[in-house]
CSV table of C-alpha atoms and ligand atoms in Angstrom, one decimal:
chain,number,residue,atom,x,y,z
A,1,MET,CA,0.0,0.0,0.0
A,2,LYS,CA,1.0,3.6,-0.3
A,3,MET,CA,1.1,6.9,1.6
A,4,LEU,CA,-1.6,9.5,1.0
A,5,ILE,CA,-0.5,13.1,0.7
A,6,ASN,CA,-2.8,15.8,-0.6
A,7,GLY,CA,-5.1,13.3,-2.3
A,8,ASN,CA,-2.3,11.5,-4.1
A,9,LEU,CA,-1.0,8.0,-3.4
A,10,ILE,CA,2.7,8.2,-2.9
A,11,ASP,CA,5.2,5.3,-3.2
A,12,LYS,CA,8.9,5.1,-2.6
A,13,ASN,CA,11.7,2.9,-3.8
A,14,ASP,CA,12.7,2.3,-0.2
A,15,LYS,CA,10.0,0.0,1.3
A,16,ILE,CA,9.1,-1.7,4.6
A,17,ALA,CA,7.7,-5.3,4.5
A,18,VAL,CA,4.7,-5.9,6.7
A,19,LEU,CA,4.8,-9.4,8.0
A,20,ASN,CA,2.1,-11.8,9.1
A,21,PRO,CA,3.2,-12.8,12.7
A,22,PHE,CA,1.5,-16.2,12.2
A,23,ASN,CA,3.8,-17.5,9.4
A,24,ASN,CA,6.2,-14.6,8.7
A,25,GLU,CA,4.9,-14.2,5.2
A,26,ILE,CA,4.9,-10.8,3.7
A,27,VAL,CA,1.4,-9.4,3.6
A,28,ASP,CA,2.3,-6.2,1.7
A,29,HIS,CA,4.9,-3.4,1.6
A,30,VAL,CA,4.6,0.2,2.6
A,31,PRO,CA,6.9,3.1,1.6
A,32,SER,CA,9.6,4.0,4.0
A,33,GLY,CA,8.8,7.7,4.4
A,34,ASN,CA,11.3,10.4,5.3
A,35,GLY,CA,11.4,13.9,6.7
A,36,GLU,CA,10.5,15.4,3.4
A,37,ASP,CA,7.3,13.3,3.2
A,38,VAL,CA,6.4,14.4,6.7
A,39,LYS,CA,6.9,18.0,5.6
A,40,ASN,CA,4.7,17.5,2.5
A,41,ALA,CA,1.9,15.7,4.5
A,42,ILE,CA,1.8,18.4,7.2
A,43,TYR,CA,2.0,21.2,4.5
A,44,SER,CA,-0.9,19.6,2.6
A,45,ALA,CA,-3.0,19.3,5.8
A,46,ASN,CA,-2.2,22.9,6.6
A,47,LYS,CA,-3.2,24.1,3.2
A,48,ALA,CA,-6.5,22.1,3.3
A,49,LYS,CA,-7.6,23.1,6.8
A,50,LYS,CA,-9.6,26.1,5.5
A,51,SER,CA,-11.8,23.8,3.4
A,52,ILE,CA,-12.9,21.8,6.3
A,53,ARG,CA,-13.1,24.7,8.8
A,54,ASP,CA,-15.5,26.5,6.4
A,55,MET,CA,-17.7,23.4,5.8
A,56,SER,CA,-21.1,23.4,7.4
A,57,SER,CA,-21.6,20.9,10.2
A,58,ARG,CA,-24.6,19.5,8.4
A,59,LYS,CA,-22.4,18.7,5.3
A,60,LEU,CA,-19.5,17.4,7.4
A,61,SER,CA,-21.8,15.1,9.3
A,62,ARG,CA,-23.3,13.8,6.0
A,63,ILE,CA,-19.8,13.0,4.8
A,64,LEU,CA,-19.0,11.1,7.9
A,65,TYR,CA,-22.2,9.1,7.5
A,66,ASP,CA,-21.2,8.4,3.9
A,67,ILE,CA,-17.7,7.2,4.9
A,68,HIS,CA,-19.4,5.0,7.5
A,69,GLN,CA,-21.5,3.4,4.8
A,70,GLU,CA,-18.6,2.7,2.5
A,71,LEU,CA,-16.4,1.3,5.3
A,72,LYS,CA,-19.3,-0.9,6.4
A,73,GLU,CA,-19.4,-2.4,2.9
A,74,LYS,CA,-15.7,-3.0,2.9
A,75,SER,CA,-15.5,-4.2,6.5
A,76,SER,CA,-14.7,-7.8,5.7
A,77,GLU,CA,-11.6,-6.8,3.6
A,78,ILE,CA,-10.4,-4.5,6.4
A,79,SER,CA,-11.0,-7.1,9.2
A,80,ARG,CA,-8.9,-9.6,7.1
A,81,LEU,CA,-6.1,-7.1,6.9
A,82,ILE,CA,-6.2,-6.5,10.7
A,83,CYS,CA,-6.0,-10.3,11.1
A,84,LEU,CA,-3.1,-10.7,8.7
A,85,GLU,CA,-0.9,-7.9,9.9
A,86,THR,CA,-1.4,-8.3,13.7
A,87,GLY,CA,-2.2,-12.0,14.1
A,88,LYS,CA,-5.4,-11.0,15.9
A,89,PRO,CA,-8.0,-13.8,15.5
A,90,ILE,CA,-10.4,-13.1,12.7
A,91,ARG,CA,-13.4,-13.1,15.1
A,92,ASP,CA,-11.7,-10.3,17.2
A,93,SER,CA,-10.6,-8.5,14.1
A,94,LYS,CA,-14.3,-8.3,13.0
A,95,VAL,CA,-15.2,-7.0,16.5
A,96,GLU,CA,-12.6,-4.3,16.1
A,97,MET,CA,-14.1,-3.3,12.8
A,98,GLU,CA,-17.6,-3.2,14.2
A,99,ARG,CA,-16.4,-1.0,17.0
A,100,SER,CA,-14.6,1.2,14.6
A,101,LEU,CA,-17.8,1.7,12.6
A,102,GLN,CA,-19.7,2.6,15.8
A,103,THR,CA,-16.9,5.1,16.8
A,104,LEU,CA,-17.3,6.7,13.4
A,105,LEU,CA,-21.1,6.9,13.7
A,106,MET,CA,-20.7,8.6,17.1
A,107,ALA,CA,-18.4,11.2,15.5
A,108,ALA,CA,-20.9,11.8,12.7
A,109,GLU,CA,-23.5,12.5,15.4
A,110,GLU,CA,-21.2,14.5,17.6
A,111,SER,CA,-20.2,16.8,14.7
A,112,LYS,CA,-23.6,18.4,15.0
A,113,ARG,CA,-23.4,18.9,18.8
A,114,ILE,CA,-20.4,21.2,19.3
A,115,TYR,CA,-21.6,23.9,21.7
A,116,GLY,CA,-20.1,26.9,23.4
A,117,GLU,CA,-21.6,28.4,26.5
A,118,THR,CA,-23.1,31.7,27.7
A,119,ILE,CA,-21.1,33.4,30.4
A,120,PRO,CA,-22.9,35.4,33.1
A,121,MET,CA,-20.6,38.4,32.6
A,122,ASP,CA,-22.7,40.6,34.9
A,123,ALA,CA,-21.7,38.4,37.9
A,124,ALA,CA,-18.6,40.6,38.0
A,125,ILE,CA,-18.7,44.3,38.6
A,126,ALA,CA,-17.1,45.2,35.2
A,127,GLY,CA,-19.5,42.9,33.3
A,128,LYS,CA,-22.6,45.0,33.8
A,129,LYS,CA,-24.5,45.4,30.4
A,130,VAL,CA,-21.9,43.1,28.7
A,131,PHE,CA,-22.8,39.8,26.9
A,132,GLY,CA,-20.2,37.0,26.8
A,133,PHE,CA,-20.3,33.6,25.1
A,134,THR,CA,-17.7,31.1,23.9
A,135,ILE,CA,-17.5,29.5,20.5
A,136,LYS,CA,-15.6,26.3,19.7
A,137,ILE,CA,-13.2,26.5,16.9
A,138,PRO,CA,-11.0,23.9,15.2
A,139,LEU,CA,-7.4,23.6,16.2
A,140,GLY,CA,-6.1,23.3,12.6
A,141,VAL,CA,-3.8,20.3,12.0
A,142,VAL,CA,-4.0,17.2,14.2
A,143,ALA,CA,-1.2,14.6,14.0
A,144,ALA,CA,-2.4,11.1,15.0
A,145,ILE,CA,0.2,8.5,15.9
A,146,THR,CA,-1.1,5.0,16.6
A,147,PRO,CA,0.1,1.6,17.9
A,148,PHE,CA,-0.2,-1.9,16.4
A,149,ASN,CA,-2.7,-3.6,18.7
A,150,TYR,CA,-6.0,-2.0,17.6
A,151,PRO,CA,-4.7,-0.5,14.4
A,152,VAL,CA,-8.1,0.7,13.0
A,153,ASN,CA,-10.2,1.5,16.0
A,154,LEU,CA,-7.5,3.5,17.7
A,155,ALA,CA,-6.9,5.4,14.5
A,156,ILE,CA,-10.6,6.1,14.1
A,157,HIS,CA,-10.7,7.3,17.8
A,158,LYS,CA,-8.4,10.2,16.7
A,159,ILE,CA,-9.3,10.8,13.0
A,160,ALA,CA,-13.1,10.8,13.4
A,161,PRO,CA,-13.3,13.3,16.3
A,162,ALA,CA,-10.6,15.5,14.6
A,163,LEU,CA,-12.8,15.6,11.4
A,164,ALA,CA,-16.0,16.1,13.4
A,165,ALA,CA,-14.3,19.2,15.0
A,166,LYS,CA,-13.3,20.4,11.5
A,167,ASN,CA,-9.6,19.8,11.7
A,168,SER,CA,-7.3,18.3,9.0
A,169,VAL,CA,-5.3,15.2,9.9
A,170,VAL,CA,-1.9,13.6,9.4
A,171,LEU,CA,-1.9,9.9,10.5
A,172,LYS,CA,1.3,8.0,11.2
A,173,PRO,CA,0.1,4.4,11.7
A,174,SER,CA,2.1,1.6,13.5
A,175,THR,CA,5.1,0.5,11.5
A,176,GLN,CA,4.3,-3.2,12.2
A,177,ALA,CA,0.6,-2.9,11.3
A,178,PRO,CA,-0.2,0.0,9.0
A,179,LEU,CA,-2.2,-1.7,6.2
A,180,ALA,CA,-5.8,-1.7,7.6
A,181,ALA,CA,-5.5,1.9,8.7
A,182,LEU,CA,-4.1,3.0,5.3
A,183,LYS,CA,-7.0,1.2,3.5
A,184,MET,CA,-9.5,3.0,5.8
A,185,VAL,CA,-7.9,6.4,5.2
A,186,GLU,CA,-7.9,5.8,1.4
A,187,ILE,CA,-11.7,5.2,1.6
A,188,MET,CA,-12.2,8.3,3.8
A,189,ASP,CA,-10.2,10.5,1.4
A,190,GLY,CA,-12.6,9.6,-1.4
A,191,HIS,CA,-15.3,11.6,0.4
A,192,LEU,CA,-13.2,14.6,1.5
A,193,PRO,CA,-11.4,17.5,-0.2
A,194,ASP,CA,-7.8,16.7,-1.0
A,195,GLY,CA,-5.3,17.2,1.9
A,196,ILE,CA,-7.9,17.0,4.7
A,197,ILE,CA,-6.5,13.5,5.6
A,198,ASN,CA,-3.0,12.3,4.9
A,199,THR,CA,-0.9,9.3,5.9
A,200,ILE,CA,2.8,8.8,6.3
A,201,THR,CA,4.4,5.4,6.8
A,202,GLY,CA,7.9,4.5,8.0
A,203,SER,CA,10.0,4.2,11.1
A,204,GLY,CA,8.6,5.9,14.2
A,205,ASN,CA,12.0,7.1,15.2
A,206,VAL,CA,12.7,8.7,11.9
A,207,LEU,CA,9.3,10.3,11.3
A,208,GLY,CA,8.2,10.9,14.9
A,209,ASP,CA,10.4,13.8,15.8
A,210,LYS,CA,9.7,15.6,12.5
A,211,ILE,CA,5.9,15.3,13.3
A,212,VAL,CA,6.2,16.2,16.9
A,213,THR,CA,8.4,19.3,16.5
A,214,SER,CA,6.6,20.7,13.4
A,215,GLU,CA,5.3,24.2,13.9
A,216,MET,CA,2.5,23.5,11.6
A,217,VAL,CA,1.0,20.8,13.8
A,218,ASP,CA,-1.5,22.1,16.4
A,219,LYS,CA,-2.2,18.9,18.3
A,220,ILE,CA,-0.6,15.5,18.8
A,221,SER,CA,-2.9,12.7,19.7
A,222,PHE,CA,-0.8,9.7,20.5
A,223,THR,CA,-1.6,6.1,21.6
A,224,GLY,CA,1.4,3.8,22.4
A,225,SER,CA,4.0,3.0,25.0
A,226,VAL,CA,5.0,5.2,27.9
A,227,ASN,CA,8.5,5.6,26.6
A,228,THR,CA,7.4,7.0,23.3
A,229,GLY,CA,4.8,9.1,25.0
A,230,LEU,CA,7.3,10.6,27.3
A,231,SER,CA,9.7,11.4,24.4
A,232,ILE,CA,6.8,13.1,22.6
A,233,ALA,CA,5.8,15.1,25.7
A,234,ARG,CA,9.3,16.4,26.0
A,235,LYS,CA,9.5,17.6,22.4
A,236,ALA,CA,6.0,18.8,21.7
A,237,GLY,CA,6.4,22.4,22.9
A,238,MET,CA,3.1,24.4,23.1
A,239,LYS,CA,1.0,21.9,21.1
A,240,LYS,CA,-2.1,20.4,22.6
A,241,LEU,CA,-1.4,16.8,23.7
A,242,THR,CA,-3.5,13.6,24.3
A,243,LEU,CA,-1.4,10.7,25.4
A,244,GLU,CA,-3.1,7.3,25.7
A,245,LEU,CA,-0.2,5.1,27.1
A,246,GLY,CA,0.5,1.8,28.6
A,247,GLY,CA,-1.3,0.1,31.6
A,248,ASN,CA,-0.7,-2.4,34.2
A,249,ASP,CA,-4.4,-3.0,35.3
A,250,PRO,CA,-5.1,-4.9,38.4
A,251,LEU,CA,-8.1,-7.2,38.9
A,252,ILE,CA,-8.8,-7.5,42.6
A,253,VAL,CA,-10.9,-10.4,43.8
A,254,LEU,CA,-12.1,-10.4,47.4
A,255,ASP,CA,-13.2,-13.4,49.4
A,256,ASP,CA,-16.9,-12.5,49.1
A,257,ALA,CA,-16.8,-12.3,45.3
A,258,ASP,CA,-18.8,-14.3,42.8
A,259,LEU,CA,-15.8,-16.6,41.9
A,260,ASP,CA,-17.2,-18.0,38.6
A,261,ALA,CA,-17.8,-14.5,37.3
A,262,ALA,CA,-14.4,-13.3,38.5
A,263,VAL,CA,-12.5,-16.2,36.9
A,264,THR,CA,-14.4,-15.6,33.6
A,265,ALA,CA,-13.4,-12.0,33.8
A,266,ALA,CA,-9.8,-12.8,34.4
A,267,VAL,CA,-9.6,-15.2,31.5
A,268,SER,CA,-11.1,-12.8,29.0
A,269,GLY,CA,-9.1,-9.9,30.4
A,270,SER,CA,-5.8,-11.7,30.4
A,271,TYR,CA,-5.8,-13.4,27.0
A,272,LEU,CA,-7.8,-11.1,24.7
A,273,ASN,CA,-5.5,-10.3,21.7
A,274,ALA,CA,-2.9,-12.5,23.4
A,275,GLY,CA,-2.7,-10.0,26.2
A,276,GLN,CA,-1.7,-7.2,23.9
A,277,VAL,CA,-4.3,-4.7,25.2
A,278,CYS,CA,-3.5,-1.6,27.1
A,279,ILE,CA,-6.3,-2.5,29.6
A,280,ALA,CA,-5.6,-6.2,29.7
A,281,VAL,CA,-5.7,-7.8,33.2
A,282,LYS,CA,-2.0,-7.6,34.0
A,283,ARG,CA,-2.2,-8.4,37.7
A,284,ILE,CA,-4.7,-10.6,39.6
A,285,ILE,CA,-4.7,-9.7,43.2
A,286,LEU,CA,-6.5,-12.3,45.3
A,287,GLN,CA,-7.6,-12.4,48.9
A,288,GLU,CA,-5.9,-15.4,50.4
A,289,LYS,CA,-9.0,-17.3,51.5
A,290,ILE,CA,-10.3,-17.8,47.9
A,291,ALA,CA,-6.9,-17.9,46.1
A,292,ASP,CA,-6.4,-21.6,45.8
A,293,GLN,CA,-9.9,-22.2,44.4
A,294,PHE,CA,-9.6,-19.2,42.1
A,295,ALA,CA,-6.2,-20.4,40.8
A,296,GLU,CA,-7.4,-23.9,40.2
A,297,GLU,CA,-10.5,-22.7,38.2
A,298,LEU,CA,-8.3,-20.2,36.3
A,299,VAL,CA,-6.0,-22.9,35.1
A,300,SER,CA,-8.9,-25.1,34.1
A,301,GLN,CA,-10.4,-22.2,32.0
A,302,THR,CA,-7.0,-21.3,30.6
A,303,LYS,CA,-6.4,-24.8,29.3
A,304,LYS,CA,-9.5,-24.4,27.1
A,305,ILE,CA,-8.3,-21.4,25.1
A,306,LYS,CA,-8.1,-22.4,21.4
A,307,VAL,CA,-4.8,-21.3,20.0
A,308,GLY,CA,-4.1,-21.4,16.2
A,309,ASP,CA,-4.3,-19.8,12.8
A,310,PRO,CA,-5.8,-16.4,13.3
A,311,LEU,CA,-7.8,-16.7,10.1
A,312,ASP,CA,-9.6,-19.8,11.5
A,313,PRO,CA,-12.9,-18.6,12.9
A,314,GLU,CA,-12.6,-21.0,15.8
A,315,THR,CA,-9.2,-19.5,17.0
A,316,GLU,CA,-9.4,-17.6,20.2
A,317,MET,CA,-5.7,-16.7,20.6
A,318,GLY,CA,-3.1,-16.1,17.9
A,319,PRO,CA,0.6,-15.2,18.1
A,320,LEU,CA,2.1,-12.0,19.5
A,321,ILE,CA,3.0,-9.2,17.1
A,322,ASN,CA,6.4,-10.7,16.5
A,323,GLU,CA,8.9,-13.2,17.9
A,324,LYS,CA,10.8,-10.4,19.8
A,325,ALA,CA,7.7,-9.6,21.7
A,326,ALA,CA,7.2,-13.2,22.6
A,327,ILE,CA,10.8,-13.6,23.7
A,328,HIS,CA,10.3,-10.6,26.0
A,329,VAL,CA,7.3,-12.2,27.7
A,330,GLU,CA,9.2,-15.5,28.0
A,331,ARG,CA,12.1,-13.7,29.8
A,332,VAL,CA,9.9,-11.9,32.4
A,333,VAL,CA,7.9,-15.0,33.2
A,334,ASN,CA,11.2,-17.0,33.5
A,335,ASP,CA,12.7,-14.3,35.8
A,336,ALA,CA,9.6,-14.5,38.0
A,337,VAL,CA,9.8,-18.3,38.2
A,338,ASN,CA,13.5,-18.2,38.9
A,339,ASN,CA,12.8,-15.9,41.8
A,340,GLY,CA,10.2,-18.1,43.5
A,341,ALA,CA,6.9,-17.6,41.6
A,342,GLU,CA,5.1,-20.9,40.8
A,343,LEU,CA,4.2,-21.7,37.2
A,344,LEU,CA,0.7,-23.3,37.2
A,345,TRP,CA,0.2,-23.6,33.5
A,346,GLY,CA,1.8,-22.6,30.2
A,347,GLY,CA,5.1,-20.8,30.1
A,348,SER,CA,6.5,-22.0,26.8
A,349,ARG,CA,7.1,-20.2,23.5
A,350,LYS,CA,7.2,-21.3,19.9
A,351,GLY,CA,8.3,-18.5,17.5
A,352,ALA,CA,5.8,-15.6,18.1
A,353,PHE,CA,3.4,-17.8,20.0
A,354,TYR,CA,3.4,-17.7,23.7
A,355,GLU,CA,1.2,-20.0,25.7
A,356,ALA,CA,-1.7,-18.7,27.9
A,357,THR,CA,0.1,-18.8,31.2
A,358,VAL,CA,-1.0,-18.8,34.9
A,359,ILE,CA,1.7,-18.0,37.4
A,360,ASP,CA,1.0,-17.9,41.2
A,361,HIS,CA,2.8,-16.5,44.3
A,362,VAL,CA,4.2,-13.6,42.3
A,363,GLN,CA,5.9,-11.0,44.4
A,364,ASN,CA,5.0,-7.3,43.9
A,365,GLU,CA,8.6,-6.3,43.2
A,366,MET,CA,8.9,-8.5,40.1
A,367,GLU,CA,9.2,-7.0,36.7
A,368,LEU,CA,6.3,-9.2,35.6
A,369,VAL,CA,3.9,-7.1,37.6
A,370,GLN,CA,5.8,-3.8,38.0
A,371,LYS,CA,6.1,-3.2,34.2
A,372,GLU,CA,3.7,-3.8,31.3
A,373,THR,CA,4.2,-7.4,30.1
A,374,PHE,CA,1.9,-7.2,27.1
A,375,GLY,CA,1.4,-10.9,26.7
A,376,PRO,CA,-1.0,-13.7,27.6
A,377,VAL,CA,0.0,-14.0,31.3
A,378,SER,CA,-2.2,-14.1,34.4
A,379,PRO,CA,0.2,-13.3,37.4
A,380,ILE,CA,-1.4,-14.0,40.8
A,381,ILE,CA,-0.5,-12.0,43.9
A,382,ARG,CA,-2.0,-13.1,47.2
A,383,VAL,CA,-3.0,-10.5,49.8
A,384,LYS,CA,-4.7,-10.6,53.2
A,385,ASP,CA,-7.3,-7.9,52.8
A,386,LEU,CA,-8.7,-5.0,50.8
A,387,ASP,CA,-6.3,-2.4,52.2
A,388,GLU,CA,-3.3,-4.5,51.1
A,389,ALA,CA,-4.9,-5.1,47.7
A,390,ILE,CA,-5.4,-1.3,47.1
A,391,LYS,CA,-1.9,-0.6,48.3
A,392,LEU,CA,-0.5,-3.1,45.7
A,393,ALA,CA,-2.9,-1.8,43.0
A,394,ASN,CA,-1.4,1.7,43.5
A,395,SER,CA,2.2,0.5,43.7
A,396,THR,CA,3.2,0.7,40.0
A,397,PRO,CA,3.8,3.8,37.8
A,398,TYR,CA,0.6,3.1,35.8
A,399,GLY,CA,-3.1,4.0,36.4
A,400,LEU,CA,-5.2,3.2,33.4
A,401,GLN,CA,-8.2,1.1,34.6
A,402,ALA,CA,-8.8,-1.3,37.6
A,403,GLY,CA,-11.4,-3.9,38.4
A,404,ILE,CA,-12.7,-5.3,41.7
A,405,PHE,CA,-14.9,-8.2,42.4
A,406,THR,CA,-16.8,-8.1,45.7
A,407,GLN,CA,-20.5,-8.3,46.9
A,408,ASN,CA,-19.8,-5.7,49.5
A,409,ILE,CA,-20.8,-2.2,48.4
A,410,GLU,CA,-18.8,-0.5,51.1
A,411,LYS,CA,-15.6,-2.3,50.0
A,412,ALA,CA,-16.4,-1.4,46.4
A,413,LYS,CA,-16.8,2.2,47.3
A,414,LYS,CA,-13.5,2.2,49.2
A,415,ALA,CA,-11.8,0.8,46.1
A,416,VAL,CA,-13.4,3.5,43.9
A,417,ARG,CA,-12.2,6.2,46.3
A,418,GLN,CA,-8.6,4.9,46.8
A,419,ILE,CA,-7.5,3.3,43.6
A,420,GLU,CA,-5.5,5.7,41.4
A,421,ALA,CA,-6.8,4.9,37.9
A,422,GLY,CA,-8.8,6.6,35.2
A,423,SER,CA,-11.6,4.0,35.6
A,424,VAL,CA,-12.6,1.6,38.4
A,425,LEU,CA,-14.9,-1.2,37.3
A,426,ILE,CA,-16.9,-3.1,39.9
A,427,ASN,CA,-17.7,-6.7,39.2
A,428,LYS,CA,-16.2,-6.3,35.7
A,429,GLN,CA,-12.7,-6.8,34.3
A,430,PRO,CA,-10.8,-3.6,33.5
A,431,THR,CA,-10.5,-4.9,29.9
A,432,PHE,CA,-13.8,-3.2,29.1
A,433,ARG,CA,-14.4,-0.2,27.0
A,434,THR,CA,-17.3,1.3,25.2
A,435,ASP,CA,-16.3,3.8,22.5
A,436,ASN,CA,-18.3,6.7,24.0
A,437,MET,CA,-17.0,6.4,27.6
A,438,PRO,CA,-14.3,8.8,28.8
A,439,PHE,CA,-11.2,6.7,28.5
A,440,GLY,CA,-7.7,7.6,29.7
A,441,GLY,CA,-5.4,6.9,32.5
A,442,PHE,CA,-3.7,8.6,35.4
A,443,LYS,CA,0.0,8.7,36.3
A,444,MET,CA,2.2,7.3,33.6
A,445,SER,CA,-0.8,6.0,31.7
A,446,GLY,CA,-1.3,9.3,30.0
A,447,ILE,CA,-2.9,12.7,29.7
A,448,GLY,CA,-6.4,13.5,28.5
A,449,LYS,CA,-9.4,11.4,27.6
A,450,GLU,CA,-10.7,9.8,24.4
A,451,GLY,CA,-14.2,8.5,23.8
A,452,VAL,CA,-15.8,10.4,21.0
A,453,LYS,CA,-17.5,13.3,22.8
A,454,TYR,CA,-14.4,13.9,25.0
A,455,ALA,CA,-12.0,13.6,22.0
A,456,VAL,CA,-14.1,16.1,20.0
A,457,GLU,CA,-13.9,18.5,23.0
A,458,ASP,CA,-10.1,18.2,23.0
A,459,MET,CA,-9.9,18.7,19.2
A,460,THR,CA,-11.3,22.3,19.6
A,461,ARG,CA,-10.4,25.4,21.4
A,462,SER,CA,-12.8,27.9,23.1
A,463,LYS,CA,-12.8,31.5,21.9
A,464,LEU,CA,-14.6,34.0,24.0
A,465,VAL,CA,-16.8,36.6,22.4
A,466,VAL,CA,-17.7,39.7,24.4
A,467,ILE,CA,-20.3,42.2,23.3
A,468,GLY,CA,-20.0,45.6,25.0
B,1,NAD,P1,5.0,2.3,20.4
B,1,NAD,O1,5.1,3.4,21.4
B,1,NAD,O2,6.2,1.5,20.1
B,1,NAD,O3,4.5,2.8,19.0
B,1,NAD,C1,3.4,3.6,18.8
B,1,NAD,C2,3.5,4.5,17.6
B,1,NAD,O4,4.5,5.5,17.9
B,1,NAD,C3,3.9,3.8,16.3
B,1,NAD,O5,3.2,4.4,15.2
B,1,NAD,C4,5.4,4.1,16.3
B,1,NAD,O6,5.9,4.0,15.0
B,1,NAD,C5,5.4,5.5,16.8
B,1,NAD,N1,6.7,6.0,17.3
B,1,NAD,C6,7.8,5.3,17.6
B,1,NAD,N2,8.8,6.1,18.0
B,1,NAD,C7,8.3,7.3,18.0
B,1,NAD,C8,8.9,8.6,18.3
B,1,NAD,N3,10.1,8.7,18.7
B,1,NAD,N4,8.1,9.7,18.1
B,1,NAD,C9,6.8,9.6,17.7
B,1,NAD,N5,6.3,8.4,17.4
B,1,NAD,C10,7.0,7.3,17.5
B,1,NAD,O7,3.8,1.3,20.9
B,1,NAD,P2,3.3,-0.1,20.3
B,1,NAD,O8,4.3,-1.1,20.7
B,1,NAD,O9,2.9,0.1,18.9
B,1,NAD,O10,1.9,-0.3,21.1
B,1,NAD,C11,1.9,-0.9,22.4
B,1,NAD,C12,1.8,0.1,23.5
B,1,NAD,O11,0.6,1.0,23.3
B,1,NAD,C13,1.5,-0.5,24.8
B,1,NAD,O12,2.3,0.1,25.8
B,1,NAD,C14,0.0,-0.3,25.1
B,1,NAD,O13,-0.4,-0.3,26.4
B,1,NAD,C15,-0.2,1.0,24.4
B,1,NAD,N6,-1.6,1.3,24.1
B,1,NAD,C16,-2.3,2.2,24.9
B,1,NAD,C17,-3.6,2.4,24.6
B,1,NAD,C18,-4.4,3.4,25.4
B,1,NAD,O14,-5.5,3.8,24.9
B,1,NAD,N7,-4.0,3.8,26.6
B,1,NAD,C19,-4.3,1.6,23.6
B,1,NAD,C20,-3.5,0.7,22.9
B,1,NAD,C21,-2.2,0.5,23.2
């Protein structure tokens, strides 16, 4: 596939192969863009921003509905690309595509609901006989930088609100999994004036700084790892920033919980997309009394996960994004075992595949639970009570989402008050997101919220109008 700049598909002699993590076959190539391409894409977005700024909200909303219609018709083709380039099982790739379509519809609706507010100017002495109100105006050019694990929905979560708020966009998709997003943008471009939406492909290190430091970019909306997010934050200067970064979400299960429901939640939260989800269950914190029973049931459910060819509709778990990622998971699990944790199930690797793994008696200081493992692992930490569970939940640099299973409302309320995370889910795994909810973490998990309405808000600025 090619880059898209100012309505033209751009190729390069220098290319990057996109590999299928299941069999290492080449799915396609993308151009290896350079600084000049970044400049051209940003210039084109800058030149085009007037044409979307001056478009009526009615027309823009209509265009977003039309894009939705065409993407819906082509959703099988795009789901297949997601599956091939990421190794995500086809059933989950289809779910991602369905969610992406919903996200887009929400933006089509939201584009007609961008309101300012009336200010009671006469509440201040100087404001007597003065009217004041705010209007929401577009920012201009939004740069969207996205990761590999949900390559379409996470791109749509930036592009659709940016367009709804009348901005032009430059997308830099993941280097490992750019194809489905490129396909989607090509379709969008067919409905929009040239230059409103542009894509550049290539190495993040090469292109990233050029995007982030450009004076023609008004906002950076980034989803990816903490390290990259920090590097962007240091270089972005006065640009608006949304950073959706890594997580290390705890699932706390107290001794009064519905154990069956909690085990089911742990299984779906730990192994969805082979654990490569920012809000995957990355730590299971169990109250001692129920820990043995929970662990036994968790192992029995884990054994049932169907692993295999991601294109097979029966497959529930595929490979990781590449062998390097699987080797990383193998290393942190082995380190934990070598330091006293007990492997209950799994623990072996074949190429990019890593087994769904349950590991008990994990110590809180271990890398497996202090950092983001990003693989299909359920590490169990045992605690004596809720206070200890909350203390551990808060003991890492992350704060994306957290889940607690308990039948006791007072304990649930205490967890809500004391856990430092962007969302606390009661009797639900943290691996849960609807595309309209305010989503975004505390601490090193990021800055700002996505979820269509909240992203639209962040894609505008307020201008105050005063009538004397
Ligand atoms: P990554 O940080 O390696 O890459 C993300 C994007 O940044 C890619 O497009 C990459 O090419 C680009 N990039 C790389 N170096 C850059 C630089 N110096 N400047 C600018 N851009 C640069 O992340 P990844 O491995 O693709 O994704 C996994 C990470 O994303 C995990 O940490 C996961 O938790 C996180 N994530 C967060 C959310 C969320 O909403 N909070 C959602 C999904 C994934």
